[in-house]
Amino acid sequence: MNEQQVDHIKMSVPAKPEFVGVVRLTVSGIANRLGFTYDDIEDIKIAVAEACTNVVNHAYEDEGLISASFVLHEDRMEIVIADRGQSFDINGLRERLGPVDSTKPVGDLKEGGLGLFLINTLMDKVEINDESGVILMMTKFIHGDEVEKNVDGVPSTQTEQR
């Protein structure tokens, strides 16, 4: 089955602490538009802020850019945060990514250690490539409100009393 991509949004901001909030607000708006739950949106915002903060703290000695890309599908959003101001082909990137190894001690994770551990916990899938700079792809699936989907109205255990 050949899945169609809905939209692809790209942005670059200076790798400075005051611009992390810009990316965070952007992903919040996009996630809300896609129909993510409040809790999922909060998780996404934390993961994106953590990834951007890693770029701010570790990627550059002087000035640089945070590249953010949001690939929107019917059932998920893929978020790519990259340093070195890289422009990347999303399909080519997929071939070079590898999973974050959560079996390694947290201290062994590159660029932010605990931050990557947190990102891995909050998102459904996290992949990383660190050949030239760091490219982090985070995927969050749209689950919707599990409670509302299963509500039939009146529980079957109730019987009519007349």
Tab-separated table of N, CA and C in Angstrom, residues 2-159:
chain	number	residue	atom	x	y	z
A	2	ASN	N	0.607	2.170	-0.874
A	2	ASN	CA	1.415	3.377	-0.990
A	2	ASN	C	0.735	4.520	-0.248
A	3	GLU	N	1.302	4.904	0.875
A	3	GLU	CA	0.719	5.941	1.712
A	3	GLU	C	1.065	7.319	1.166
A	4	GLN	N	0.107	8.214	1.200
A	4	GLN	CA	0.361	9.568	0.732
A	4	GLN	C	0.694	10.479	1.904
A	5	GLN	N	1.664	11.336	1.684
A	5	GLN	CA	2.049	12.336	2.655
A	5	GLN	C	1.034	13.463	2.598
A	6	VAL	N	0.599	13.961	3.738
A	6	VAL	CA	-0.376	15.029	3.753
A	6	VAL	C	0.324	16.366	3.516
A	7	ASP	N	1.241	16.726	4.352
A	7	ASP	CA	1.964	17.995	4.230
A	7	ASP	C	3.365	17.864	4.805
A	8	HIS	N	4.239	18.776	4.383
A	8	HIS	CA	5.616	18.818	4.889
A	8	HIS	C	5.935	20.281	5.176
A	9	ILE	N	6.195	20.582	6.429
A	9	ILE	CA	6.481	21.947	6.864
A	9	ILE	C	7.935	22.007	7.312
A	10	LYS	N	8.667	23.016	6.833
A	10	LYS	CA	10.080	23.170	7.202
A	10	LYS	C	10.296	24.561	7.775
A	11	MET	N	11.188	24.635	8.756
A	11	MET	CA	11.579	25.935	9.286
A	11	MET	C	13.001	25.867	9.819
A	12	SER	N	13.656	27.002	9.831
A	12	SER	CA	14.988	27.132	10.427
A	12	SER	C	14.958	28.344	11.331
A	13	VAL	N	15.527	28.171	12.517
A	13	VAL	CA	15.618	29.280	13.460
A	13	VAL	C	17.039	29.325	14.012
A	14	PRO	N	17.484	30.494	14.478
A	14	PRO	CA	18.803	30.561	15.102
A	14	PRO	C	18.891	29.604	16.293
A	15	ALA	N	20.032	28.973	16.458
A	15	ALA	CA	20.248	28.042	17.567
A	15	ALA	C	20.548	28.836	18.842
A	16	LYS	N	19.515	29.534	19.307
A	16	LYS	CA	19.610	30.352	20.512
A	16	LYS	C	18.428	30.002	21.407
A	17	PRO	N	18.617	30.054	22.728
A	17	PRO	CA	17.552	29.651	23.648
A	17	PRO	C	16.214	30.350	23.390
A	18	GLU	N	16.249	31.623	23.005
A	18	GLU	CA	15.000	32.366	22.817
A	18	GLU	C	14.179	31.891	21.612
A	19	PHE	N	14.757	31.056	20.748
A	19	PHE	CA	14.021	30.567	19.581
A	19	PHE	C	13.489	29.144	19.766
A	20	VAL	N	13.873	28.475	20.854
A	20	VAL	CA	13.353	27.132	21.138
A	20	VAL	C	11.830	27.202	21.284
A	21	GLY	N	11.341	28.252	21.928
A	21	GLY	CA	9.899	28.429	22.115
A	21	GLY	C	9.144	28.604	20.814
A	22	VAL	N	9.804	29.172	19.810
A	22	VAL	CA	9.166	29.357	18.498
A	22	VAL	C	8.880	27.989	17.866
A	23	VAL	N	9.844	27.087	17.929
A	23	VAL	CA	9.663	25.749	17.369
A	23	VAL	C	8.619	24.988	18.192
A	24	ARG	N	8.683	25.151	19.494
A	24	ARG	CA	7.735	24.492	20.403
A	24	ARG	C	6.297	24.948	20.119
A	25	LEU	N	6.099	26.251	19.947
A	25	LEU	CA	4.760	26.771	19.641
A	25	LEU	C	4.276	26.289	18.267
A	26	THR	N	5.193	26.231	17.319
A	26	THR	CA	4.841	25.762	15.975
A	26	THR	C	4.364	24.320	16.012
A	27	VAL	N	5.120	23.450	16.673
A	27	VAL	CA	4.732	22.036	16.714
A	27	VAL	C	3.435	21.865	17.503
A	28	SER	N	3.207	22.687	18.495
A	28	SER	CA	1.966	22.624	19.262
A	28	SER	C	0.767	22.942	18.369
A	29	GLY	N	0.891	23.980	17.558
A	29	GLY	CA	-0.180	24.347	16.650
A	29	GLY	C	-0.446	23.279	15.603
A	30	ILE	N	0.631	22.706	15.069
A	30	ILE	CA	0.488	21.660	14.057
A	30	ILE	C	-0.165	20.421	14.665
A	31	ALA	N	0.302	20.011	15.844
A	31	ALA	CA	-0.243	18.814	16.505
A	31	ALA	C	-1.717	19.008	16.844
A	32	ASN	N	-2.073	20.206	17.275
A	32	ASN	CA	-3.463	20.509	17.590
A	32	ASN	C	-4.323	20.394	16.320
A	33	ARG	N	-3.818	20.931	15.241
A	33	ARG	CA	-4.526	20.900	13.953
A	33	ARG	C	-4.736	19.460	13.464
A	34	LEU	N	-3.766	18.580	13.747
A	34	LEU	CA	-3.869	17.185	13.324
A	34	LEU	C	-4.813	16.360	14.194
A	35	GLY	N	-5.170	16.886	15.367
A	35	GLY	CA	-6.103	16.177	16.236
A	35	GLY	C	-5.465	15.349	17.333
A	36	PHE	N	-4.222	15.644	17.684
A	36	PHE	CA	-3.593	14.958	18.812
A	36	PHE	C	-4.314	15.342	20.106
A	37	THR	N	-4.281	14.455	21.082
A	37	THR	CA	-4.874	14.753	22.392
A	37	THR	C	-4.019	15.784	23.118
A	38	TYR	N	-4.597	16.402	24.124
A	38	TYR	CA	-3.871	17.386	24.921
A	38	TYR	C	-2.590	16.778	25.494
A	39	ASP	N	-2.689	15.585	26.073
A	39	ASP	CA	-1.514	14.940	26.678
A	39	ASP	C	-0.431	14.647	25.639
A	40	ASP	N	-0.844	14.188	24.458
A	40	ASP	CA	0.137	13.918	23.404
A	40	ASP	C	0.816	15.214	22.943
A	41	ILE	N	0.031	16.287	22.840
A	41	ILE	CA	0.611	17.575	22.442
A	41	ILE	C	1.643	18.030	23.466
A	42	GLU	N	1.342	17.862	24.738
A	42	GLU	CA	2.301	18.232	25.788
A	42	GLU	C	3.577	17.395	25.672
A	43	ASP	N	3.432	16.085	25.424
A	43	ASP	CA	4.598	15.207	25.247
A	43	ASP	C	5.433	15.648	24.051
A	44	ILE	N	4.769	15.956	22.948
A	44	ILE	CA	5.465	16.389	21.735
A	44	ILE	C	6.224	17.690	22.003
A	45	LYS	N	5.576	18.640	22.677
A	45	LYS	CA	6.217	19.929	22.972
A	45	LYS	C	7.471	19.744	23.823
A	46	ILE	N	7.387	18.874	24.823
A	46	ILE	CA	8.555	18.623	25.681
A	46	ILE	C	9.685	17.983	24.876
A	47	ALA	N	9.351	16.980	24.055
A	47	ALA	CA	10.371	16.282	23.248
A	47	ALA	C	11.044	17.241	22.270
A	48	VAL	N	10.249	18.078	21.603
A	48	VAL	CA	10.803	19.026	20.629
A	48	VAL	C	11.669	20.070	21.327
A	49	ALA	N	11.209	20.575	22.457
A	49	ALA	CA	12.001	21.562	23.207
A	49	ALA	C	13.324	20.946	23.669
A	50	GLU	N	13.280	19.703	24.089
A	50	GLU	CA	14.486	18.993	24.540
A	50	GLU	C	15.462	18.821	23.383
A	51	ALA	N	14.956	18.422	22.213
A	51	ALA	CA	15.805	18.238	21.028
A	51	ALA	C	16.423	19.564	20.597
A	52	CYS	N	15.631	20.625	20.597
A	52	CYS	CA	16.144	21.944	20.209
A	52	CYS	C	17.164	22.459	21.227
A	53	THR	N	16.907	22.228	22.499
A	53	THR	CA	17.835	22.647	23.548
A	53	THR	C	19.170	21.920	23.411
A	54	ASN	N	19.129	20.640	23.005
A	54	ASN	CA	20.375	19.906	22.740
A	54	ASN	C	21.186	20.588	21.646
A	55	VAL	N	20.499	21.048	20.595
A	55	VAL	CA	21.195	21.756	19.515
A	55	VAL	C	21.812	23.045	20.055
A	56	VAL	N	21.026	23.809	20.797
A	56	VAL	CA	21.503	25.082	21.353
A	56	VAL	C	22.734	24.859	22.235
A	57	ASN	N	22.690	23.831	23.069
A	57	ASN	CA	23.760	23.602	24.048
A	57	ASN	C	24.990	22.886	23.508
A	58	HIS	N	24.820	22.087	22.446
A	58	HIS	CA	25.925	21.207	22.043
A	58	HIS	C	26.410	21.332	20.606
A	59	ALA	N	25.608	21.897	19.708
A	59	ALA	CA	25.936	21.790	18.283
A	59	ALA	C	26.962	22.799	17.796
A	60	TYR	N	26.939	23.996	18.345
A	60	TYR	CA	27.758	25.063	17.766
A	60	TYR	C	28.600	25.754	18.824
A	61	GLU	N	29.779	26.195	18.393
A	61	GLU	CA	30.589	27.033	19.270
A	61	GLU	C	30.170	28.479	19.134
A	62	ASP	N	29.829	28.886	17.925
A	62	ASP	CA	29.360	30.244	17.692
A	62	ASP	C	27.880	30.195	17.326
A	63	GLU	N	27.551	30.797	16.193
A	63	GLU	CA	26.148	30.813	15.787
A	63	GLU	C	25.852	29.711	14.793
A	64	GLY	N	24.613	29.254	14.799
A	64	GLY	CA	24.182	28.231	13.864
A	64	GLY	C	22.674	28.213	13.785
A	65	LEU	N	22.148	27.195	13.093
A	65	LEU	CA	20.714	27.084	12.900
A	65	LEU	C	20.172	25.762	13.416
A	66	ILE	N	18.932	25.808	13.866
A	66	ILE	CA	18.156	24.602	14.146
A	66	ILE	C	17.245	24.422	12.934
A	67	SER	N	17.345	23.278	12.290
A	67	SER	CA	16.427	22.955	11.197
A	67	SER	C	15.345	22.049	11.755
A	68	ALA	N	14.105	22.448	11.559
A	68	ALA	CA	12.972	21.649	12.032
A	68	ALA	C	12.092	21.313	10.837
A	69	SER	N	11.679	20.070	10.777
A	69	SER	CA	10.836	19.608	9.684
A	69	SER	C	9.708	18.776	10.280
A	70	PHE	N	8.500	19.024	9.820
A	70	PHE	CA	7.324	18.329	10.327
A	70	PHE	C	6.634	17.663	9.141
A	71	VAL	N	6.641	16.333	9.129
A	71	VAL	CA	6.013	15.588	8.044
A	71	VAL	C	4.706	15.032	8.587
A	72	LEU	N	3.598	15.470	7.984
A	72	LEU	CA	2.272	15.153	8.489
A	72	LEU	C	1.635	14.037	7.666
A	73	HIS	N	1.261	12.980	8.342
A	73	HIS	CA	0.573	11.848	7.731
A	73	HIS	C	-0.814	11.759	8.361
A	74	GLU	N	-1.667	10.922	7.816
A	74	GLU	CA	-3.013	10.771	8.387
A	74	GLU	C	-2.967	10.235	9.805
A	75	ASP	N	-2.020	9.348	10.091
A	75	ASP	CA	-2.003	8.676	11.388
A	75	ASP	C	-0.839	9.066	12.298
A	76	ARG	N	0.015	9.988	11.847
A	76	ARG	CA	1.194	10.322	12.658
A	76	ARG	C	1.848	11.610	12.171
A	77	MET	N	2.746	12.106	13.016
A	77	MET	CA	3.602	13.232	12.632
A	77	MET	C	5.039	12.796	12.871
A	78	GLU	N	5.879	13.048	11.865
A	78	GLU	CA	7.319	12.818	12.008
A	78	GLU	C	7.966	14.184	12.155
A	79	ILE	N	8.770	14.318	13.187
A	79	ILE	CA	9.434	15.588	13.474
A	79	ILE	C	10.931	15.356	13.374
A	80	VAL	N	11.598	16.149	12.550
A	80	VAL	CA	13.046	16.029	12.417
A	80	VAL	C	13.671	17.323	12.912
A	81	ILE	N	14.578	17.194	13.873
A	81	ILE	CA	15.342	18.330	14.383
A	81	ILE	C	16.800	18.062	14.039
A	82	ALA	N	17.421	19.012	13.333
A	82	ALA	CA	18.807	18.822	12.901
A	82	ALA	C	19.632	20.064	13.191
A	83	ASP	N	20.903	19.842	13.462
A	83	ASP	CA	21.808	20.980	13.621
A	83	ASP	C	22.676	21.104	12.377
A	84	ARG	N	23.626	21.952	12.404
A	84	ARG	CA	24.498	22.276	11.271
A	84	ARG	C	23.714	22.943	10.149
A	85	GLY	N	22.499	23.392	10.451
A	85	GLY	CA	21.686	24.061	9.451
A	85	GLY	C	21.415	23.191	8.247
A	86	GLN	N	21.416	21.892	8.447
A	86	GLN	CA	21.314	20.958	7.336
A	86	GLN	C	19.961	21.028	6.656
A	87	SER	N	20.009	21.015	5.361
A	87	SER	CA	18.812	20.793	4.576
A	87	SER	C	18.876	19.312	4.247
A	88	PHE	N	17.778	18.610	4.390
A	88	PHE	CA	17.851	17.174	4.176
A	88	PHE	C	16.652	16.685	3.383
A	89	ASP	N	16.891	15.647	2.630
A	89	ASP	CA	15.848	14.958	1.882
A	89	ASP	C	15.277	13.927	2.852
A	90	ILE	N	14.001	14.087	3.202
A	90	ILE	CA	13.399	13.238	4.230
A	90	ILE	C	13.447	11.760	3.865
A	91	ASN	N	13.262	11.419	2.591
A	91	ASN	CA	13.288	10.007	2.196
A	91	ASN	C	14.697	9.437	2.246
A	92	GLY	N	15.682	10.203	1.817
A	92	GLY	CA	17.068	9.757	1.899
A	92	GLY	C	17.528	9.630	3.342
A	93	LEU	N	17.019	10.519	4.186
A	93	LEU	CA	17.378	10.508	5.604
A	93	LEU	C	16.950	9.214	6.275
A	94	ARG	N	15.781	8.710	5.927
A	94	ARG	CA	15.253	7.494	6.558
A	94	ARG	C	16.233	6.328	6.442
A	95	GLU	N	16.959	6.255	5.343
A	95	GLU	CA	17.895	5.152	5.118
A	95	GLU	C	19.101	5.219	6.056
A	96	ARG	N	19.433	6.411	6.544
A	96	ARG	CA	20.631	6.582	7.364
A	96	ARG	C	20.344	6.600	8.865
A	97	LEU	N	19.075	6.627	9.239
A	97	LEU	CA	18.721	6.714	10.649
A	97	LEU	C	18.838	5.367	11.338
A	98	GLY	N	19.087	5.422	12.626
A	98	GLY	CA	19.098	4.220	13.444
A	98	GLY	C	18.385	4.520	14.745
A	99	PRO	N	17.882	3.504	15.424
A	99	PRO	CA	17.138	3.741	16.659
A	99	PRO	C	18.048	4.230	17.788
A	100	VAL	N	17.459	4.977	18.706
A	100	VAL	CA	18.165	5.347	19.930
A	100	VAL	C	18.192	4.087	20.771
A	101	ASP	N	19.359	3.687	21.240
A	101	ASP	CA	19.495	2.459	22.018
A	101	ASP	C	19.217	2.738	23.486
A	102	SER	N	17.999	2.413	23.923
A	102	SER	CA	17.614	2.698	25.303
A	102	SER	C	18.176	1.665	26.272
A	103	THR	N	18.870	0.630	25.758
A	103	THR	CA	19.477	-0.346	26.654
A	103	THR	C	20.824	0.144	27.179
A	104	LYS	N	21.407	1.127	26.490
A	104	LYS	CA	22.676	1.681	26.952
A	104	LYS	C	22.433	2.520	28.201
A	105	PRO	N	23.430	2.610	29.065
A	105	PRO	CA	23.276	3.497	30.210
A	105	PRO	C	22.998	4.920	29.723
A	106	VAL	N	22.156	5.622	30.453
A	106	VAL	CA	21.757	6.969	30.051
A	106	VAL	C	22.972	7.852	29.791
A	107	GLY	N	24.023	7.714	30.572
A	107	GLY	CA	25.220	8.533	30.412
A	107	GLY	C	25.946	8.303	29.103
A	108	ASP	N	25.698	7.147	28.447
A	108	ASP	CA	26.368	6.844	27.185
A	108	ASP	C	25.681	7.466	25.977
A	109	LEU	N	24.463	7.952	26.153
A	109	LEU	CA	23.764	8.577	25.035
A	109	LEU	C	24.455	9.877	24.678
A	110	LYS	N	24.548	10.149	23.389
A	110	LYS	CA	25.243	11.354	22.937
A	110	LYS	C	24.385	12.590	23.126
A	111	GLU	N	25.033	13.738	23.178
A	111	GLU	CA	24.394	15.048	23.155
A	111	GLU	C	23.165	15.150	24.030
A	112	GLY	N	23.348	15.204	25.311
A	112	GLY	CA	22.233	15.499	26.174
A	112	GLY	C	21.795	14.329	27.022
A	113	GLY	N	22.290	13.138	26.757
A	113	GLY	CA	22.025	11.974	27.588
A	113	GLY	C	20.607	11.849	28.102
A	114	LEU	N	20.344	12.484	29.216
A	114	LEU	CA	19.043	12.380	29.850
A	114	LEU	C	17.953	12.947	28.950
A	115	GLY	N	18.267	13.987	28.190
A	115	GLY	CA	17.301	14.570	27.260
A	115	GLY	C	16.856	13.565	26.214
A	116	LEU	N	17.796	12.818	25.640
A	116	LEU	CA	17.447	11.802	24.649
A	116	LEU	C	16.640	10.676	25.274
A	117	PHE	N	16.968	10.337	26.506
A	117	PHE	CA	16.214	9.311	27.223
A	117	PHE	C	14.764	9.767	27.407
A	118	LEU	N	14.583	11.031	27.781
A	118	LEU	CA	13.252	11.607	27.961
A	118	LEU	C	12.486	11.632	26.634
A	119	ILE	N	13.148	12.079	25.569
A	119	ILE	CA	12.527	12.117	24.243
A	119	ILE	C	12.061	10.715	23.842
A	120	ASN	N	12.900	9.728	24.068
A	120	ASN	CA	12.587	8.344	23.722
A	120	ASN	C	11.372	7.840	24.495
A	121	THR	N	11.203	8.320	25.715
A	121	THR	CA	10.070	7.929	26.547
A	121	THR	C	8.770	8.590	26.077
A	122	LEU	N	8.855	9.845	25.647
A	122	LEU	CA	7.661	10.615	25.288
A	122	LEU	C	7.125	10.328	23.889
A	123	MET	N	8.006	9.934	22.985
A	123	MET	CA	7.601	9.732	21.588
A	123	MET	C	7.432	8.242	21.298
A	124	ASP	N	6.706	7.926	20.218
A	124	ASP	CA	6.462	6.528	19.869
A	124	ASP	C	7.669	5.877	19.199
A	125	LYS	N	8.442	6.663	18.456
A	125	LYS	CA	9.620	6.134	17.765
A	125	LYS	C	10.645	7.257	17.675
A	126	VAL	N	11.897	6.947	17.984
A	126	VAL	CA	12.969	7.938	17.926
A	126	VAL	C	14.152	7.322	17.206
A	127	GLU	N	14.649	8.047	16.198
A	127	GLU	CA	15.810	7.590	15.439
A	127	GLU	C	16.814	8.724	15.376
A	128	ILE	N	18.091	8.342	15.249
A	128	ILE	CA	19.148	9.359	15.270
A	128	ILE	C	20.218	9.033	14.240
A	129	ASN	N	20.810	10.082	13.687
A	129	ASN	CA	21.969	9.949	12.819
A	129	ASN	C	22.944	11.025	13.255
A	130	ASP	N	24.169	10.633	13.532
A	130	ASP	CA	25.149	11.613	14.007
A	130	ASP	C	26.430	11.609	13.181
A	131	GLU	N	26.302	11.302	11.880
A	131	GLU	CA	27.480	11.279	11.010
A	131	GLU	C	28.088	12.674	10.842
A	132	SER	N	27.283	13.654	10.543
A	132	SER	CA	27.779	15.037	10.429
A	132	SER	C	26.755	15.925	11.121
A	133	GLY	N	27.036	16.231	12.357
A	133	GLY	CA	26.037	16.899	13.171
A	133	GLY	C	25.086	15.844	13.696
A	134	VAL	N	23.955	16.273	14.227
A	134	VAL	CA	22.980	15.330	14.760
A	134	VAL	C	21.637	15.583	14.081
A	135	ILE	N	21.032	14.510	13.599
A	135	ILE	CA	19.685	14.567	13.047
A	135	ILE	C	18.832	13.615	13.882
A	136	LEU	N	17.795	14.147	14.472
A	136	LEU	CA	16.923	13.362	15.339
A	136	LEU	C	15.527	13.332	14.727
A	137	MET	N	15.013	12.136	14.443
A	137	MET	CA	13.643	12.003	13.933
A	137	MET	C	12.777	11.382	15.008
A	138	MET	N	11.698	12.093	15.341
A	138	MET	CA	10.762	11.632	16.366
A	138	MET	C	9.406	11.423	15.699
A	139	THR	N	8.780	10.298	15.988
A	139	THR	CA	7.464	10.009	15.423
A	139	THR	C	6.452	9.871	16.544
A	140	LYS	N	5.301	10.504	16.354
A	140	LYS	CA	4.189	10.364	17.300
A	140	LYS	C	2.955	9.981	16.490
A	141	PHE	N	2.313	8.874	16.895
A	141	PHE	CA	1.098	8.417	16.225
A	141	PHE	C	-0.118	9.076	16.846
A	142	ILE	N	-1.118	9.334	16.020
A	142	ILE	CA	-2.364	9.920	16.506
A	142	ILE	C	-3.226	8.774	17.016
A	143	HIS	N	-3.433	8.759	18.327
A	143	HIS	CA	-4.225	7.695	18.936
A	143	HIS	C	-5.648	8.147	19.197
A	144	GLY	N	-5.849	9.455	19.281
A	144	GLY	CA	-7.179	9.966	19.599
A	144	GLY	C	-7.504	9.710	21.052
A	145	ASP	N	-8.703	10.046	21.438
A	145	ASP	CA	-9.133	9.834	22.822
A	145	ASP	C	-9.691	8.422	22.938
A	146	GLU	N	-8.911	7.552	23.545
A	146	GLU	CA	-9.282	6.133	23.641
A	146	GLU	C	-10.619	5.937	24.348
A	147	VAL	N	-10.942	6.769	25.309
A	147	VAL	CA	-12.179	6.618	26.065
A	147	VAL	C	-13.388	6.885	25.173
A	148	GLU	N	-13.379	7.990	24.455
A	148	GLU	CA	-14.520	8.367	23.628
A	148	GLU	C	-14.820	7.329	22.556
A	149	LYS	N	-13.799	6.710	21.991
A	149	LYS	CA	-13.997	5.732	20.929
A	149	LYS	C	-14.816	4.537	21.411
A	150	ASN	N	-14.695	4.178	22.688
A	150	ASN	CA	-15.297	2.964	23.208
A	150	ASN	C	-16.611	3.191	23.942
A	151	VAL	N	-17.110	4.394	23.915
A	151	VAL	CA	-18.348	4.686	24.626
A	151	VAL	C	-19.538	4.341	23.743
A	152	ASP	N	-20.425	3.494	24.248
A	152	ASP	CA	-21.623	3.103	23.504
A	152	ASP	C	-22.850	3.866	23.957
A	153	GLY	N	-22.755	4.592	24.991
A	153	GLY	CA	-23.908	5.302	25.536
A	153	GLY	C	-24.269	4.699	26.869
A	154	VAL	N	-25.095	3.668	26.873
A	154	VAL	CA	-25.544	3.026	28.104
A	154	VAL	C	-24.791	1.712	28.264
A	155	PRO	N	-24.194	1.477	29.426
A	155	PRO	CA	-23.488	0.205	29.646
A	155	PRO	C	-24.444	-0.968	29.479
A	156	SER	N	-23.948	-2.071	28.949
A	156	SER	CA	-24.798	-3.227	28.671
A	156	SER	C	-25.272	-3.927	29.943
A	157	THR	N	-24.689	-3.630	31.085
A	157	THR	CA	-25.070	-4.271	32.325
A	157	THR	C	-26.354	-3.687	32.908
A	158	GLN	N	-26.734	-2.518	32.446
A	158	GLN	CA	-27.965	-1.903	32.914
A	158	GLN	C	-29.144	-2.486	32.137
A	159	THR	N	-30.202	-2.773	32.841
A	159	THR	CA	-31.413	-3.234	32.166
A	159	THR	C	-32.511	-2.225	32.388
